[in-house]
PDB file of C-alpha atoms in Angstrom:
ATOM      1  CA  MET A 229      12.141 -22.533   5.494  1.00 90.00           C
ATOM      2  CA  THR A 230      12.984 -18.876   4.861  1.00 94.00           C
ATOM      3  CA  ILE A 231      10.637 -16.287   6.381  1.00 96.00           C
ATOM      4  CA  VAL A 232      10.470 -13.043   4.433  1.00 97.00           C
ATOM      5  CA  PHE A 233       8.500  -9.925   5.372  1.00 98.00           C
ATOM      6  CA  HIS A 234       6.906  -8.031   2.479  1.00 98.00           C
ATOM      7  CA  LEU A 235       5.648  -4.558   3.330  1.00 97.00           C
ATOM      8  CA  ALA A 236       5.512  -0.918   2.399  1.00 98.00           C
ATOM      9  CA  ARG A 237       6.047   1.613   5.192  1.00 98.00           C
ATOM     10  CA  ALA A 238       5.946   5.403   5.161  1.00 98.00           C
ATOM     11  CA  ASP A 239       8.775   7.416   6.702  1.00 97.00           C
ATOM     12  CA  ASN A 240       6.652   7.844   9.857  1.00 97.00           C
ATOM     13  CA  GLY A 241       6.049   4.084  10.200  1.00 97.00           C
ATOM     14  CA  VAL A 242       2.524   3.972   8.749  1.00 98.00           C
ATOM     15  CA  ILE A 243       1.632   0.806   6.854  1.00 97.00           C
ATOM     16  CA  GLY A 244      -2.146   1.185   6.648  1.00 96.00           C
ATOM     17  CA  ARG A 245      -5.259   3.270   7.153  1.00 95.00           C
ATOM     18  CA  ASP A 246      -8.787   1.954   7.641  1.00 93.00           C
ATOM     19  CA  GLY A 247      -7.757  -1.539   6.540  1.00 90.00           C
ATOM     20  CA  ALA A 248      -6.111  -0.451   3.288  1.00 91.00           C
ATOM     21  CA  LEU A 249      -2.877   0.953   1.923  1.00 93.00           C
ATOM     22  CA  PRO A 250      -2.923   4.760   2.247  1.00 95.00           C
ATOM     23  CA  TRP A 251      -1.096   5.221  -1.095  1.00 95.00           C
ATOM     24  CA  HIS A 252      -1.205   3.813  -4.600  1.00 93.00           C
ATOM     25  CA  LEU A 253       2.179   2.793  -5.985  1.00 96.00           C
ATOM     26  CA  PRO A 254       1.676   0.490  -8.998  1.00 96.00           C
ATOM     27  CA  ALA A 255       5.375  -0.489  -9.046  1.00 96.00           C
ATOM     28  CA  ASP A 256       5.115  -1.637  -5.425  1.00 97.00           C
ATOM     29  CA  LEU A 257       2.050  -3.766  -6.193  1.00 96.00           C
ATOM     30  CA  LYS A 258       3.827  -5.290  -9.193  1.00 97.00           C
ATOM     31  CA  GLN A 259       6.937  -6.048  -7.119  1.00 97.00           C
ATOM     32  CA  PHE A 260       4.753  -7.617  -4.394  1.00 97.00           C
ATOM     33  CA  LYS A 261       3.020  -9.841  -6.946  1.00 97.00           C
ATOM     34  CA  VAL A 262       6.300 -11.071  -8.447  1.00 97.00           C
ATOM     35  CA  ALA A 263       7.908 -11.640  -5.010  1.00 96.00           C
ATOM     36  CA  THR A 264       4.985 -13.591  -3.540  1.00 97.00           C
ATOM     37  CA  MET A 265       3.766 -15.571  -6.558  1.00 96.00           C
ATOM     38  CA  GLY A 266       3.781 -19.304  -5.873  1.00 94.00           C
ATOM     39  CA  ARG A 267       4.609 -18.835  -2.194  1.00 95.00           C
ATOM     40  CA  PRO A 268       2.499 -19.341   0.901  1.00 96.00           C
ATOM     41  CA  MET A 269       1.560 -15.989   2.436  1.00 97.00           C
ATOM     42  CA  VAL A 270       0.935 -15.612   6.163  1.00 98.00           C
ATOM     43  CA  MET A 271      -1.322 -12.729   7.119  1.00 98.00           C
ATOM     44  CA  GLY A 272      -3.795 -11.536   9.693  1.00 97.00           C
ATOM     45  CA  ARG A 273      -7.531 -11.659   9.142  1.00 96.00           C
ATOM     46  CA  LYS A 274      -7.803  -7.910   8.503  1.00 94.00           C
ATOM     47  CA  THR A 275      -5.160  -8.131   5.785  1.00 95.00           C
ATOM     48  CA  PHE A 276      -7.009 -11.030   4.166  1.00 96.00           C
ATOM     49  CA  ASP A 277     -10.278  -9.081   4.397  1.00 94.00           C
ATOM     50  CA  SER A 278      -8.639  -6.113   2.639  1.00 92.00           C
ATOM     51  CA  PHE A 279      -8.308  -8.120  -0.593  1.00 92.00           C
ATOM     52  CA  PRO A 280     -11.277  -8.076  -2.973  1.00 90.00           C
ATOM     53  CA  ALA A 281     -10.662 -11.823  -3.460  1.00 93.00           C
ATOM     54  CA  PRO A 282      -7.821 -14.244  -2.704  1.00 94.00           C
ATOM     55  CA  LEU A 283      -4.774 -13.375  -4.778  1.00 95.00           C
ATOM     56  CA  PRO A 284      -4.192 -15.924  -7.540  1.00 95.00           C
ATOM     57  CA  GLY A 285      -1.192 -18.227  -7.474  1.00 96.00           C
ATOM     58  CA  ARG A 286      -0.541 -17.997  -3.734  1.00 96.00           C
ATOM     59  CA  ARG A 287      -1.680 -19.803  -0.601  1.00 95.00           C
ATOM     60  CA  HIS A 288      -3.395 -17.568   1.977  1.00 97.00           C
ATOM     61  CA  ILE A 289      -2.629 -18.668   5.539  1.00 97.00           C
ATOM     62  CA  VAL A 290      -4.678 -16.469   7.842  1.00 98.00           C
ATOM     63  CA  LEU A 291      -3.700 -16.100  11.473  1.00 97.00           C
ATOM     64  CA  THR A 292      -6.715 -15.300  13.659  1.00 96.00           C
ATOM     65  CA  ARG A 293      -7.786 -15.694  17.267  1.00 95.00           C
ATOM     66  CA  ASP A 294     -11.376 -16.344  16.150  1.00 95.00           C
ATOM     67  CA  ARG A 295     -11.815 -20.120  16.277  1.00 95.00           C
ATOM     68  CA  ASP A 296     -14.995 -19.904  14.171  1.00 96.00           C
ATOM     69  CA  TRP A 297     -13.593 -17.750  11.341  1.00 96.00           C
ATOM     70  CA  ARG A 298     -13.530 -19.316   7.876  1.00 95.00           C
ATOM     71  CA  ALA A 299     -13.305 -17.851   4.379  1.00 95.00           C
ATOM     72  CA  ALA A 300     -13.066 -19.239   0.878  1.00 94.00           C
ATOM     73  CA  GLY A 301      -9.441 -19.396  -0.223  1.00 94.00           C
ATOM     74  CA  ALA A 302      -8.036 -19.135   3.314  1.00 97.00           C
ATOM     75  CA  GLU A 303      -6.195 -21.718   5.380  1.00 97.00           C
ATOM     76  CA  VAL A 304      -6.772 -20.865   9.036  1.00 97.00           C
ATOM     77  CA  ALA A 305      -4.132 -20.876  11.779  1.00 97.00           C
ATOM     78  CA  HIS A 306      -4.514 -19.791  15.394  1.00 97.00           C
ATOM     79  CA  SER A 307      -0.854 -19.346  16.332  1.00 96.00           C
ATOM     80  CA  PRO A 308       2.378 -18.405  14.555  1.00 96.00           C
ATOM     81  CA  GLU A 309       3.570 -21.986  15.028  1.00 95.00           C
ATOM     82  CA  GLU A 310       0.423 -23.368  13.403  1.00 96.00           C
ATOM     83  CA  ALA A 311       0.823 -20.934  10.482  1.00 96.00           C
ATOM     84  CA  LEU A 312       4.420 -22.061   9.942  1.00 94.00           C
ATOM     85  CA  VAL A 313       3.440 -25.739  10.075  1.00 94.00           C
ATOM     86  CA  LEU A 314       0.883 -25.078   7.322  1.00 93.00           C
ATOM     87  CA  ALA A 315       3.392 -23.024   5.307  1.00 93.00           C
ATOM     88  CA  GLY A 316       6.133 -25.568   5.936  1.00 85.00           C
ATOM     89  CA  GLU A 317       4.467 -28.051   3.658  1.00 65.00           C
ATOM     90  CA  ASP A 318       6.174 -26.097   0.850  1.00 60.00           C
ATOM     91  CA  ARG A 319       9.611 -26.079   2.603  1.00 74.00           C
ATOM     92  CA  GLY A 320      10.644 -22.947   0.721  1.00 87.00           C
ATOM     93  CA  GLU A 321      10.136 -19.261   1.235  1.00 93.00           C
ATOM     94  CA  VAL A 322       7.204 -18.026   3.306  1.00 96.00           C
ATOM     95  CA  ALA A 323       5.915 -14.496   2.723  1.00 97.00           C
ATOM     96  CA  VAL A 324       4.671 -12.713   5.856  1.00 98.00           C
ATOM     97  CA  ILE A 325       2.560  -9.834   4.565  1.00 98.00           C
ATOM     98  CA  GLY A 326       0.993  -8.184   7.622  1.00 94.00           C
ATOM     99  CA  GLY A 327      -0.569  -6.449   9.303  1.00 94.00           C
ATOM    100  CA  ALA A 328       1.337  -4.754  12.082  1.00 95.00           C
ATOM    101  CA  GLU A 329       0.504  -7.339  14.757  1.00 96.00           C
ATOM    102  CA  ILE A 330       1.542 -10.210  12.478  1.00 97.00           C
ATOM    103  CA  PHE A 331       4.881  -8.514  11.768  1.00 97.00           C
ATOM    104  CA  ARG A 332       5.440  -8.168  15.532  1.00 96.00           C
ATOM    105  CA  LEU A 333       4.632 -11.857  16.083  1.00 97.00           C
ATOM    106  CA  PHE A 334       7.092 -13.027  13.418  1.00 97.00           C
ATOM    107  CA  LEU A 335       9.897 -10.466  13.812  1.00 96.00           C
ATOM    108  CA  ASP A 336      12.196 -12.784  15.785  1.00 95.00           C
ATOM    109  CA  ARG A 337      11.754 -15.512  13.153  1.00 95.00           C
ATOM    110  CA  ALA A 338      12.193 -13.405  10.006  1.00 96.00           C
ATOM    111  CA  ASP A 339      15.235 -13.988   7.791  1.00 96.00           C
ATOM    112  CA  ARG A 340      14.802 -11.132   5.328  1.00 98.00           C
ATOM    113  CA  ILE A 341      12.686  -8.020   4.846  1.00 98.00           C
ATOM    114  CA  GLU A 342      11.582  -6.781   1.433  1.00 98.00           C
ATOM    115  CA  LEU A 343      10.592  -3.226   2.292  1.00 98.00           C
ATOM    116  CA  THR A 344       9.179  -0.480   0.158  1.00 98.00           C
ATOM    117  CA  GLU A 345      10.080   2.786   1.895  1.00 98.00           C
ATOM    118  CA  VAL A 346       7.440   5.371   1.025  1.00 98.00           C
ATOM    119  CA  HIS A 347       9.182   8.728   1.370  1.00 98.00           C
ATOM    120  CA  ALA A 348       6.368  10.722   2.956  1.00 97.00           C
ATOM    121  CA  ALA A 349       4.665  11.185   6.313  1.00 96.00           C
ATOM    122  CA  ILE A 350       1.268   9.585   5.764  1.00 96.00           C
ATOM    123  CA  ASP A 351      -1.768   9.578   8.047  1.00 96.00           C
ATOM    124  CA  GLY A 352      -2.708   6.089   9.140  1.00 96.00           C
ATOM    125  CA  ASP A 353      -3.789   3.836  11.981  1.00 95.00           C
ATOM    126  CA  ALA A 354      -1.448   0.869  11.509  1.00 95.00           C
ATOM    127  CA  THR A 355       2.275   1.349  12.093  1.00 96.00           C
ATOM    128  CA  VAL A 356       5.473  -0.686  12.196  1.00 96.00           C
ATOM    129  CA  PRO A 357       8.559   0.710  13.942  1.00 94.00           C
ATOM    130  CA  PRO A 358      11.937   0.898  12.191  1.00 93.00           C
ATOM    131  CA  PHE A 359      13.721  -2.434  11.923  1.00 95.00           C
ATOM    132  CA  GLU A 360      16.698  -2.448  14.296  1.00 93.00           C
ATOM    133  CA  GLY A 361      19.405  -5.087  14.076  1.00 93.00           C
ATOM    134  CA  TRP A 362      19.036  -5.414  10.302  1.00 97.00           C
ATOM    135  CA  ARG A 363      21.513  -4.594   7.537  1.00 97.00           C
ATOM    136  CA  GLU A 364      20.611  -3.151   4.152  1.00 98.00           C
ATOM    137  CA  ILE A 365      21.967  -5.203   1.248  1.00 98.00           C
ATOM    138  CA  ALA A 366      20.059  -3.679  -1.675  1.00 98.00           C
ATOM    139  CA  ARG A 367      18.322  -0.391  -2.495  1.00 98.00           C
ATOM    140  CA  GLU A 368      16.564   0.892  -5.590  1.00 98.00           C
ATOM    141  CA  ASP A 369      15.362   4.523  -5.364  1.00 98.00           C
ATOM    142  CA  HIS A 370      12.460   5.959  -7.380  1.00 98.00           C
ATOM    143  CA  PRO A 371      11.495   9.650  -7.631  1.00 97.00           C
ATOM    144  CA  ALA A 372       8.079  11.123  -6.890  1.00 96.00           C
ATOM    145  CA  GLU A 373       5.679  11.182  -9.843  1.00 94.00           C
ATOM    146  CA  GLY A 374       2.751  13.582  -9.745  1.00 93.00           C
ATOM    147  CA  GLU A 375       0.727  12.770  -6.621  1.00 91.00           C
ATOM    148  CA  ARG A 376       2.765   9.643  -5.919  1.00 95.00           C
ATOM    149  CA  PRO A 377       5.555  10.041  -3.355  1.00 97.00           C
ATOM    150  CA  ALA A 378       9.141   8.970  -3.913  1.00 98.00           C
ATOM    151  CA  TYR A 379       9.861   5.435  -2.747  1.00 98.00           C
ATOM    152  CA  SER A 380      12.688   2.923  -2.434  1.00 98.00           C
ATOM    153  CA  PHE A 381      12.772  -0.846  -2.705  1.00 98.00           C
ATOM    154  CA  VAL A 382      15.046  -2.031   0.111  1.00 98.00           C
ATOM    155  CA  THR A 383      16.228  -5.516   1.105  1.00 98.00           C
ATOM    156  CA  LEU A 384      17.275  -6.062   4.725  1.00 98.00           C
ATOM    157  CA  VAL A 385      18.937  -9.085   6.338  1.00 98.00           C
ATOM    158  CA  ARG A 386      19.807  -9.710   9.959  1.00 93.00           C
ATOM    159  CA  ALA A 387      22.981  -7.862  10.973  1.00 88.00           C
TER     160      ALA A 387
END
């Protein structure tokens, strides 16, 4: 099983604000869809709740401490180990998609990070620190367009 983080993070570490992305980058959303299609996704309850509906073509494994929580389209896990057992049924790549607490819980287990660097300081209430001990193996830079900030698609592997 390969564990891959998928996230967008502003230069100041922000990944979210009020339960949503604090930017709109259509290319990032498209890349996320392609990268996660057909794969089990592990996420926290707040991340799951941020979707208008479960995303088609992907399993939604939701990690929550609430033993009574249930939602249509969600497979519930109460520990990282439980989430990986559920995801492991596929024996392939597992997409860990957030939020910040979920990234912290899985950091020691992650094999690769697919990161969209949003080149701006954005106000937000969810942050992820820089990834230390990782090596960049790919980068694709994109300029700012109108109100949209510049961004880079970056792939990191353990150093």
